[in-house]
mmCIF file of N, CA and C in Angstrom:
data_model
loop_
_atom_site.group_PDB
_atom_site.id
_atom_site.type_symbol
_atom_site.label_atom_id
_atom_site.label_comp_id
_atom_site.label_asym_id
_atom_site.label_seq_id
_atom_site.Cartn_x
_atom_site.Cartn_y
_atom_site.Cartn_z
ATOM 1 N N UNK A 1 101.245 155.484 244.374
ATOM 2 C CA UNK A 1 100.033 155.443 243.578
ATOM 3 C C UNK A 1 100.392 154.803 242.261
ATOM 4 N N UNK A 2 99.536 153.856 241.813
ATOM 5 C CA UNK A 2 99.687 153.243 240.508
ATOM 6 C C UNK A 2 99.384 154.208 239.397
ATOM 7 N N UNK A 3 99.852 153.899 238.176
ATOM 8 C CA UNK A 3 99.671 154.846 237.110
ATOM 9 C C UNK A 3 98.277 155.048 236.686
ATOM 10 N N UNK A 4 97.358 154.170 236.816
ATOM 11 C CA UNK A 4 95.971 154.390 236.391
ATOM 12 C C UNK A 4 95.060 154.817 237.521
ATOM 13 N N UNK A 5 95.606 154.950 238.763
ATOM 14 C CA UNK A 5 94.799 155.472 239.862
ATOM 15 C C UNK A 5 94.681 156.972 239.778
ATOM 16 N N UNK A 6 93.605 157.471 240.308
ATOM 17 C CA UNK A 6 93.289 158.885 240.259
ATOM 18 C C UNK A 6 93.664 159.612 241.596
ATOM 19 N N UNK A 7 94.349 160.696 241.414
ATOM 20 C CA UNK A 7 94.793 161.439 242.605
ATOM 21 C C UNK A 7 93.643 162.374 243.161
ATOM 22 N N UNK A 8 93.943 162.886 244.357
ATOM 23 C CA UNK A 8 92.860 163.681 245.058
ATOM 24 C C UNK A 8 92.561 164.913 244.270
ATOM 25 N N UNK A 9 93.486 165.566 243.620
ATOM 26 C CA UNK A 9 93.231 166.753 242.847
ATOM 27 C C UNK A 9 92.184 166.498 241.782
ATOM 28 N N UNK A 10 92.296 165.378 241.069
ATOM 29 C CA UNK A 10 91.304 165.065 240.029
ATOM 30 C C UNK A 10 89.945 164.741 240.676
ATOM 31 N N UNK A 11 89.952 164.097 241.818
ATOM 32 C CA UNK A 11 88.717 163.790 242.521
ATOM 33 C C UNK A 11 88.020 165.108 242.960
ATOM 34 N N UNK A 12 88.801 166.074 243.360
ATOM 35 C CA UNK A 12 88.231 167.393 243.740
ATOM 36 C C UNK A 12 87.582 168.056 242.539
ATOM 37 N N UNK A 13 88.263 167.972 241.424
ATOM 38 C CA UNK A 13 87.697 168.597 240.187
ATOM 39 C C UNK A 13 86.353 167.915 239.818
ATOM 40 N N UNK A 14 86.364 166.548 239.933
ATOM 41 C CA UNK A 14 85.148 165.815 239.661
ATOM 42 C C UNK A 14 84.008 166.229 240.598
ATOM 43 N N UNK A 15 84.368 166.362 241.874
ATOM 44 C CA UNK A 15 83.401 166.727 242.910
ATOM 45 C C UNK A 15 82.814 168.119 242.644
ATOM 46 N N UNK A 16 83.598 169.069 242.298
ATOM 47 C CA UNK A 16 83.135 170.423 242.048
ATOM 48 C C UNK A 16 82.222 170.433 240.795
ATOM 49 N N UNK A 17 82.668 169.810 239.680
ATOM 50 C CA UNK A 17 81.855 169.777 238.482
ATOM 51 C C UNK A 17 80.508 169.072 238.696
ATOM 52 N N UNK A 18 80.580 167.961 239.392
ATOM 53 C CA UNK A 18 79.289 167.212 239.685
ATOM 54 C C UNK A 18 78.383 167.916 240.612
ATOM 55 N N UNK A 19 78.977 168.601 241.596
ATOM 56 C CA UNK A 19 78.125 169.384 242.517
ATOM 57 C C UNK A 19 77.423 170.508 241.775
ATOM 58 N N UNK A 20 78.148 171.204 240.915
ATOM 59 C CA UNK A 20 77.580 172.268 240.109
ATOM 60 C C UNK A 20 76.479 171.725 239.172
ATOM 61 N N UNK A 21 76.756 170.590 238.575
ATOM 62 C CA UNK A 21 75.740 169.904 237.647
ATOM 63 C C UNK A 21 74.479 169.596 238.424
ATOM 64 N N UNK A 22 74.632 168.941 239.576
ATOM 65 C CA UNK A 22 73.450 168.560 240.361
ATOM 66 C C UNK A 22 72.716 169.802 240.850
ATOM 67 N N UNK A 23 73.429 170.786 241.286
ATOM 68 C CA UNK A 23 72.785 172.078 241.716
ATOM 69 C C UNK A 23 72.027 172.778 240.544
ATOM 70 N N UNK A 24 72.615 172.762 239.373
ATOM 71 C CA UNK A 24 72.002 173.399 238.227
ATOM 72 C C UNK A 24 70.725 172.670 237.807
ATOM 73 N N UNK A 25 70.783 171.350 237.754
ATOM 74 C CA UNK A 25 69.608 170.575 237.414
ATOM 75 C C UNK A 25 68.440 170.706 238.498
ATOM 76 N N UNK A 26 68.911 170.692 239.703
ATOM 77 C CA UNK A 26 67.936 170.904 240.807
ATOM 78 C C UNK A 26 67.238 172.260 240.751
ATOM 79 N N UNK A 27 68.029 173.260 240.467
ATOM 80 C CA UNK A 27 67.505 174.611 240.384
ATOM 81 C C UNK A 27 66.490 174.737 239.204
ATOM 82 N N UNK A 28 66.837 174.140 238.053
ATOM 83 C CA UNK A 28 65.970 174.231 236.999
ATOM 84 C C UNK A 28 64.618 173.474 237.263
ATOM 85 N N UNK A 29 64.751 172.314 237.889
ATOM 86 C CA UNK A 29 63.527 171.573 238.237
ATOM 87 C C UNK A 29 62.731 172.244 239.361
ATOM 88 N N UNK A 30 63.426 172.850 240.328
ATOM 89 C CA UNK A 30 62.747 173.504 241.432
ATOM 90 C C UNK A 30 61.919 174.728 240.941
ATOM 91 N N UNK A 31 62.440 175.379 239.902
ATOM 92 C CA UNK A 31 61.693 176.574 239.404
ATOM 93 C C UNK A 31 60.326 176.150 238.881
ATOM 94 N N UNK A 32 60.127 174.931 238.492
ATOM 95 C CA UNK A 32 58.848 174.472 237.956
ATOM 96 C C UNK A 32 58.041 173.578 238.863
ATOM 97 N N UNK A 33 58.666 173.127 240.012
ATOM 98 C CA UNK A 33 57.991 172.239 240.900
ATOM 99 C C UNK A 33 57.839 172.839 242.262
ATOM 100 N N UNK A 34 56.814 173.598 242.476
ATOM 101 C CA UNK A 34 56.654 174.337 243.718
ATOM 102 C C UNK A 34 56.249 173.480 244.921
ATOM 103 N N UNK A 35 55.804 172.259 244.690
ATOM 104 C CA UNK A 35 55.404 171.410 245.786
ATOM 105 C C UNK A 35 56.609 170.729 246.469
ATOM 106 N N UNK A 36 57.789 170.864 245.919
ATOM 107 C CA UNK A 36 58.973 170.181 246.455
ATOM 108 C C UNK A 36 59.803 171.184 247.229
ATOM 109 N N UNK A 37 60.325 170.731 248.395
ATOM 110 C CA UNK A 37 61.322 171.490 249.114
ATOM 111 C C UNK A 37 62.623 171.356 248.311
ATOM 112 N N UNK A 38 63.409 172.417 248.199
ATOM 113 C CA UNK A 38 64.619 172.409 247.379
ATOM 114 C C UNK A 38 65.596 171.327 247.906
ATOM 115 N N UNK A 39 65.738 171.188 249.196
ATOM 116 C CA UNK A 39 66.721 170.196 249.699
ATOM 117 C C UNK A 39 66.287 168.816 249.340
ATOM 118 N N UNK A 40 64.954 168.492 249.453
ATOM 119 C CA UNK A 40 64.475 167.141 249.045
ATOM 120 C C UNK A 40 64.734 166.908 247.567
ATOM 121 N N UNK A 41 64.459 167.913 246.729
ATOM 122 C CA UNK A 41 64.674 167.769 245.331
ATOM 123 C C UNK A 41 66.142 167.625 244.993
ATOM 124 N N UNK A 42 66.993 168.352 245.686
ATOM 125 C CA UNK A 42 68.439 168.275 245.450
ATOM 126 C C UNK A 42 68.925 166.842 245.676
ATOM 127 N N UNK A 43 68.461 166.257 246.804
ATOM 128 C CA UNK A 43 68.942 164.850 247.119
ATOM 129 C C UNK A 43 68.395 163.850 246.163
ATOM 130 N N UNK A 44 67.151 164.046 245.672
ATOM 131 C CA UNK A 44 66.634 163.157 244.636
ATOM 132 C C UNK A 44 67.422 163.234 243.338
ATOM 133 N N UNK A 45 67.698 164.453 242.921
ATOM 134 C CA UNK A 45 68.526 164.708 241.723
ATOM 135 C C UNK A 45 69.913 164.075 241.945
ATOM 136 N N UNK A 46 70.501 164.329 243.114
ATOM 137 C CA UNK A 46 71.837 163.779 243.438
ATOM 138 C C UNK A 46 71.845 162.258 243.186
ATOM 139 N N UNK A 47 70.890 161.578 243.843
ATOM 140 C CA UNK A 47 70.847 160.120 243.721
ATOM 141 C C UNK A 47 70.681 159.633 242.282
ATOM 142 N N UNK A 48 69.775 160.229 241.550
ATOM 143 C CA UNK A 48 69.565 159.801 240.119
ATOM 144 C C UNK A 48 70.719 160.168 239.325
ATOM 145 N N UNK A 49 71.230 161.350 239.483
ATOM 146 C CA UNK A 49 72.414 161.798 238.716
ATOM 147 C C UNK A 49 73.631 160.809 238.792
ATOM 148 N N UNK A 50 74.004 160.527 240.045
ATOM 149 C CA UNK A 50 75.163 159.631 240.213
ATOM 150 C C UNK A 50 74.845 158.201 239.812
ATOM 151 N N UNK A 51 73.690 157.734 240.165
ATOM 152 C CA UNK A 51 73.351 156.359 239.817
ATOM 153 C C UNK A 51 73.210 156.163 238.311
ATOM 154 N N UNK A 52 72.485 157.009 237.673
ATOM 155 C CA UNK A 52 72.274 156.801 236.196
ATOM 156 C C UNK A 52 73.555 157.018 235.432
ATOM 157 N N UNK A 53 74.305 158.043 235.712
ATOM 158 C CA UNK A 53 75.574 158.300 235.003
ATOM 159 C C UNK A 53 76.627 157.164 235.216
ATOM 160 N N UNK A 54 76.809 156.864 236.535
ATOM 161 C CA UNK A 54 77.816 155.842 236.818
ATOM 162 C C UNK A 54 77.387 154.395 236.409
ATOM 163 N N UNK A 55 76.157 154.051 236.561
ATOM 164 C CA UNK A 55 75.789 152.744 236.132
ATOM 165 C C UNK A 55 75.796 152.551 234.613
ATOM 166 N N UNK A 56 75.143 153.460 233.906
ATOM 167 C CA UNK A 56 75.048 153.339 232.442
ATOM 168 C C UNK A 56 76.272 153.763 231.698
ATOM 169 N N UNK A 57 76.986 154.753 232.119
ATOM 170 C CA UNK A 57 78.141 155.312 231.398
ATOM 171 C C UNK A 57 79.459 155.030 232.130
ATOM 172 N N UNK A 58 79.434 154.745 233.407
ATOM 173 C CA UNK A 58 80.695 154.545 234.150
ATOM 174 C C UNK A 58 81.320 155.876 234.506
ATOM 175 N N UNK A 59 80.665 156.998 234.161
ATOM 176 C CA UNK A 59 81.192 158.316 234.353
ATOM 177 C C UNK A 59 80.055 159.331 234.631
ATOM 178 N N UNK A 60 80.405 160.344 235.450
ATOM 179 C CA UNK A 60 79.543 161.459 235.592
ATOM 180 C C UNK A 60 80.156 162.552 234.666
ATOM 181 N N UNK A 61 79.470 163.732 234.632
ATOM 182 C CA UNK A 61 80.042 164.798 233.847
ATOM 183 C C UNK A 61 81.492 165.181 234.253
ATOM 184 N N UNK A 62 81.703 165.228 235.524
ATOM 185 C CA UNK A 62 83.062 165.561 236.051
ATOM 186 C C UNK A 62 84.049 164.501 235.611
ATOM 187 N N UNK A 63 83.669 163.262 235.683
ATOM 188 C CA UNK A 63 84.599 162.167 235.292
ATOM 189 C C UNK A 63 84.880 162.215 233.767
ATOM 190 N N UNK A 64 83.845 162.568 233.043
ATOM 191 C CA UNK A 64 84.044 162.689 231.524
ATOM 192 C C UNK A 64 85.042 163.781 231.255
ATOM 193 N N UNK A 65 84.980 164.912 231.923
ATOM 194 C CA UNK A 65 85.903 165.991 231.636
ATOM 195 C C UNK A 65 87.336 165.620 232.103
ATOM 196 N N UNK A 66 87.447 164.882 233.204
ATOM 197 C CA UNK A 66 88.780 164.515 233.661
ATOM 198 C C UNK A 66 89.264 163.166 233.105
ATOM 199 N N UNK A 67 88.467 162.586 232.253
ATOM 200 C CA UNK A 67 88.726 161.278 231.608
ATOM 201 C C UNK A 67 89.043 160.158 232.567
ATOM 202 N N UNK A 68 88.152 160.083 233.614
ATOM 203 C CA UNK A 68 88.244 159.021 234.574
ATOM 204 C C UNK A 68 86.977 158.177 234.494
ATOM 205 N N UNK A 69 87.039 156.985 235.043
ATOM 206 C CA UNK A 69 85.893 156.052 234.947
ATOM 207 C C UNK A 69 85.842 155.234 236.285
ATOM 208 N N UNK A 70 84.628 154.797 236.622
ATOM 209 C CA UNK A 70 84.350 153.961 237.830
ATOM 210 C C UNK A 70 84.475 152.505 237.360
ATOM 211 N N UNK A 71 85.232 151.752 238.174
ATOM 212 C CA UNK A 71 85.351 150.320 237.890
ATOM 213 C C UNK A 71 85.287 149.569 239.248
ATOM 214 N N UNK A 72 85.015 148.292 239.190
ATOM 215 C CA UNK A 72 85.075 147.491 240.424
ATOM 216 C C UNK A 72 86.510 146.996 240.630
ATOM 217 N N UNK A 73 86.775 146.209 241.585
ATOM 218 C CA UNK A 73 88.161 145.831 241.918
ATOM 219 C C UNK A 73 88.790 144.889 240.878
ATOM 220 N N UNK A 74 88.012 144.383 239.898
ATOM 221 C CA UNK A 74 88.523 143.578 238.815
ATOM 222 C C UNK A 74 88.670 144.439 237.519
ATOM 223 N N UNK A 75 88.463 145.717 237.579
ATOM 224 C CA UNK A 75 88.570 146.699 236.460
ATOM 225 C C UNK A 75 87.403 146.491 235.520
ATOM 226 N N UNK A 76 86.301 145.901 236.023
ATOM 227 C CA UNK A 76 85.133 145.737 235.228
ATOM 228 C C UNK A 76 84.047 146.776 235.628
ATOM 229 N N UNK A 77 83.030 146.899 234.802
ATOM 230 C CA UNK A 77 81.842 147.737 235.154
ATOM 231 C C UNK A 77 81.251 147.242 236.458
ATOM 232 N N UNK A 78 81.074 148.145 237.422
ATOM 233 C CA UNK A 78 80.453 147.719 238.661
ATOM 234 C C UNK A 78 78.986 147.206 238.442
ATOM 235 N N UNK A 79 78.555 146.279 239.290
ATOM 236 C CA UNK A 79 77.178 145.778 239.198
ATOM 237 C C UNK A 79 76.213 146.899 239.668
ATOM 238 N N UNK A 80 74.968 146.638 239.357
ATOM 239 C CA UNK A 80 73.944 147.589 239.751
ATOM 240 C C UNK A 80 73.913 147.773 241.292
ATOM 241 N N UNK A 81 74.156 146.731 242.014
ATOM 242 C CA UNK A 81 74.187 146.775 243.497
ATOM 243 C C UNK A 81 75.364 147.635 243.979
ATOM 244 N N UNK A 82 76.537 147.409 243.374
ATOM 245 C CA UNK A 82 77.712 148.200 243.838
ATOM 246 C C UNK A 82 77.508 149.685 243.462
ATOM 247 N N UNK A 83 76.958 149.907 242.298
ATOM 248 C CA UNK A 83 76.654 151.347 241.828
ATOM 249 C C UNK A 83 75.661 151.983 242.767
ATOM 250 N N UNK A 84 74.673 151.274 243.178
ATOM 251 C CA UNK A 84 73.645 151.809 244.099
ATOM 252 C C UNK A 84 74.256 152.030 245.469
ATOM 253 N N UNK A 85 75.077 151.143 246.025
ATOM 254 C CA UNK A 85 75.710 151.366 247.261
ATOM 255 C C UNK A 85 76.654 152.553 247.194
ATOM 256 N N UNK A 86 77.420 152.662 246.134
ATOM 257 C CA UNK A 86 78.333 153.761 245.946
ATOM 258 C C UNK A 86 77.605 155.078 245.974
ATOM 259 N N UNK A 87 76.471 155.162 245.271
ATOM 260 C CA UNK A 87 75.647 156.334 245.246
ATOM 261 C C UNK A 87 75.092 156.735 246.547
ATOM 262 N N UNK A 88 74.472 155.783 247.233
ATOM 263 C CA UNK A 88 73.859 156.045 248.601
ATOM 264 C C UNK A 88 74.893 156.396 249.632
ATOM 265 N N UNK A 89 76.087 155.769 249.551
ATOM 266 C CA UNK A 89 77.116 156.034 250.569
ATOM 267 C C UNK A 89 77.661 157.456 250.409
ATOM 268 N N UNK A 90 77.509 158.089 249.269
ATOM 269 C CA UNK A 90 77.924 159.456 249.094
ATOM 270 C C UNK A 90 77.137 160.441 249.914
ATOM 271 N N UNK A 91 75.956 160.034 250.341
ATOM 272 C CA UNK A 91 75.063 160.865 251.145
ATOM 273 C C UNK A 91 75.585 161.004 252.576
ATOM 274 N N UNK A 92 76.428 160.122 253.004
ATOM 275 C CA UNK A 92 76.953 160.160 254.333
ATOM 276 C C UNK A 92 77.966 161.375 254.405
ATOM 277 N N UNK A 93 77.702 162.269 255.346
ATOM 278 C CA UNK A 93 78.597 163.470 255.426
ATOM 279 C C UNK A 93 80.084 163.100 255.711
ATOM 280 N N UNK A 94 80.303 161.959 256.311
ATOM 281 C CA UNK A 94 81.663 161.578 256.586
ATOM 282 C C UNK A 94 82.398 161.078 255.331
ATOM 283 N N UNK A 95 81.671 160.863 254.247
ATOM 284 C CA UNK A 95 82.294 160.372 253.057
ATOM 285 C C UNK A 95 83.326 161.381 252.546
ATOM 286 N N UNK A 96 82.904 162.669 252.473
ATOM 287 C CA UNK A 96 83.780 163.727 252.012
ATOM 288 C C UNK A 96 84.944 163.836 252.907
ATOM 289 N N UNK A 97 84.755 163.697 254.220
ATOM 290 C CA UNK A 97 85.866 163.789 255.195
ATOM 291 C C UNK A 97 86.885 162.612 255.054
ATOM 292 N N UNK A 98 86.422 161.557 254.506
ATOM 293 C CA UNK A 98 87.290 160.351 254.417
ATOM 294 C C UNK A 98 88.582 160.651 253.564
ATOM 295 N N UNK A 99 88.503 161.613 252.676
ATOM 296 C CA UNK A 99 89.741 161.923 251.906
ATOM 297 C C UNK A 99 90.777 162.605 252.679
ATOM 298 N N UNK A 100 90.438 163.149 253.865
ATOM 299 C CA UNK A 100 91.381 163.851 254.687
ATOM 300 C C UNK A 100 92.323 162.920 255.383
ATOM 301 N N UNK A 101 92.036 161.635 255.392
ATOM 302 C CA UNK A 101 92.815 160.693 256.122
ATOM 303 C C UNK A 101 93.880 159.977 255.335
ATOM 304 N N UNK A 102 94.284 160.574 254.243
ATOM 305 C CA UNK A 102 95.405 160.052 253.443
ATOM 306 C C UNK A 102 95.148 159.058 252.408
ATOM 307 N N UNK A 103 93.911 158.574 252.367
ATOM 308 C CA UNK A 103 93.565 157.565 251.331
ATOM 309 C C UNK A 103 93.149 158.210 250.055
ATOM 310 N N UNK A 104 93.500 157.577 248.914
ATOM 311 C CA UNK A 104 93.051 158.115 247.666
ATOM 312 C C UNK A 104 91.653 157.729 247.348
ATOM 313 N N UNK A 105 91.109 156.727 248.047
ATOM 314 C CA UNK A 105 89.734 156.274 247.808
ATOM 315 C C UNK A 105 88.892 156.868 248.905
ATOM 316 N N UNK A 106 87.644 157.245 248.544
ATOM 317 C CA UNK A 106 86.686 157.679 249.593
ATOM 318 C C UNK A 106 86.003 156.510 250.190
ATOM 319 N N UNK A 107 85.184 156.813 251.259
ATOM 320 C CA UNK A 107 84.432 155.780 251.902
ATOM 321 C C UNK A 107 83.475 155.068 250.950
ATOM 322 N N UNK A 108 82.881 155.856 250.048
ATOM 323 C CA UNK A 108 81.964 155.194 249.091
ATOM 324 C C UNK A 108 82.684 154.209 248.159
ATOM 325 N N UNK A 109 83.966 154.411 247.918
ATOM 326 C CA UNK A 109 84.712 153.455 247.114
ATOM 327 C C UNK A 109 85.050 152.252 247.943
ATOM 328 N N UNK A 110 85.548 152.410 249.150
ATOM 329 C CA UNK A 110 86.053 151.353 249.938
ATOM 330 C C UNK A 110 84.906 150.375 250.311
ATOM 331 N N UNK A 111 83.800 150.884 250.719
ATOM 332 C CA UNK A 111 82.664 150.042 251.156
ATOM 333 C C UNK A 111 81.953 149.330 249.943
ATOM 334 N N UNK A 112 81.801 150.068 248.875
ATOM 335 C CA UNK A 112 81.204 149.461 247.667
ATOM 336 C C UNK A 112 82.169 148.573 246.831
ATOM 337 N N UNK A 113 83.383 148.610 247.226
ATOM 338 C CA UNK A 113 84.446 147.846 246.492
ATOM 339 C C UNK A 113 84.525 148.340 245.023
ATOM 340 N N UNK A 114 84.573 149.582 244.852
ATOM 341 C CA UNK A 114 84.782 150.200 243.568
ATOM 342 C C UNK A 114 85.973 151.169 243.639
ATOM 343 N N UNK A 115 86.340 151.637 242.511
ATOM 344 C CA UNK A 115 87.448 152.658 242.510
ATOM 345 C C UNK A 115 87.342 153.505 241.272
ATOM 346 N N UNK A 116 88.091 154.558 241.253
ATOM 347 C CA UNK A 116 88.176 155.441 240.096
ATOM 348 C C UNK A 116 89.475 155.263 239.438
ATOM 349 N N UNK A 117 89.542 155.164 238.084
ATOM 350 C CA UNK A 117 90.800 155.038 237.397
ATOM 351 C C UNK A 117 90.782 155.918 236.202
ATOM 352 N N UNK A 118 91.976 156.195 235.690
ATOM 353 C CA UNK A 118 92.149 157.007 234.487
ATOM 354 C C UNK A 118 91.684 156.123 233.319
ATOM 355 N N UNK A 119 90.954 156.717 232.413
ATOM 356 C CA UNK A 119 90.421 155.987 231.253
ATOM 357 C C UNK A 119 91.497 155.629 230.255
#
């Protein structure tokens, strides 16, 4: 692993923090929006959370805490298209499983041609 690449432990911390953040936001919104099914609302919040944070800031709350950032393969800010692909690919249940196969990058990174690096 290169010095600026992020290990699986850091990725797990990011995942847990971001899952808690999305759940918390969804729960707050759900308590006031009775016409929405919680699962539908959760996925909407999930998509907006990851897309907005990663496109505009390059980081989600989890990444801010672990001091990591999303970049493309040239170490630049990913394009809006790559950020959208990255966000939508996270919805694939196999994305989480992709970490079990020994790669430091998840499926959403490989397909969107992005990666996570230490800031």
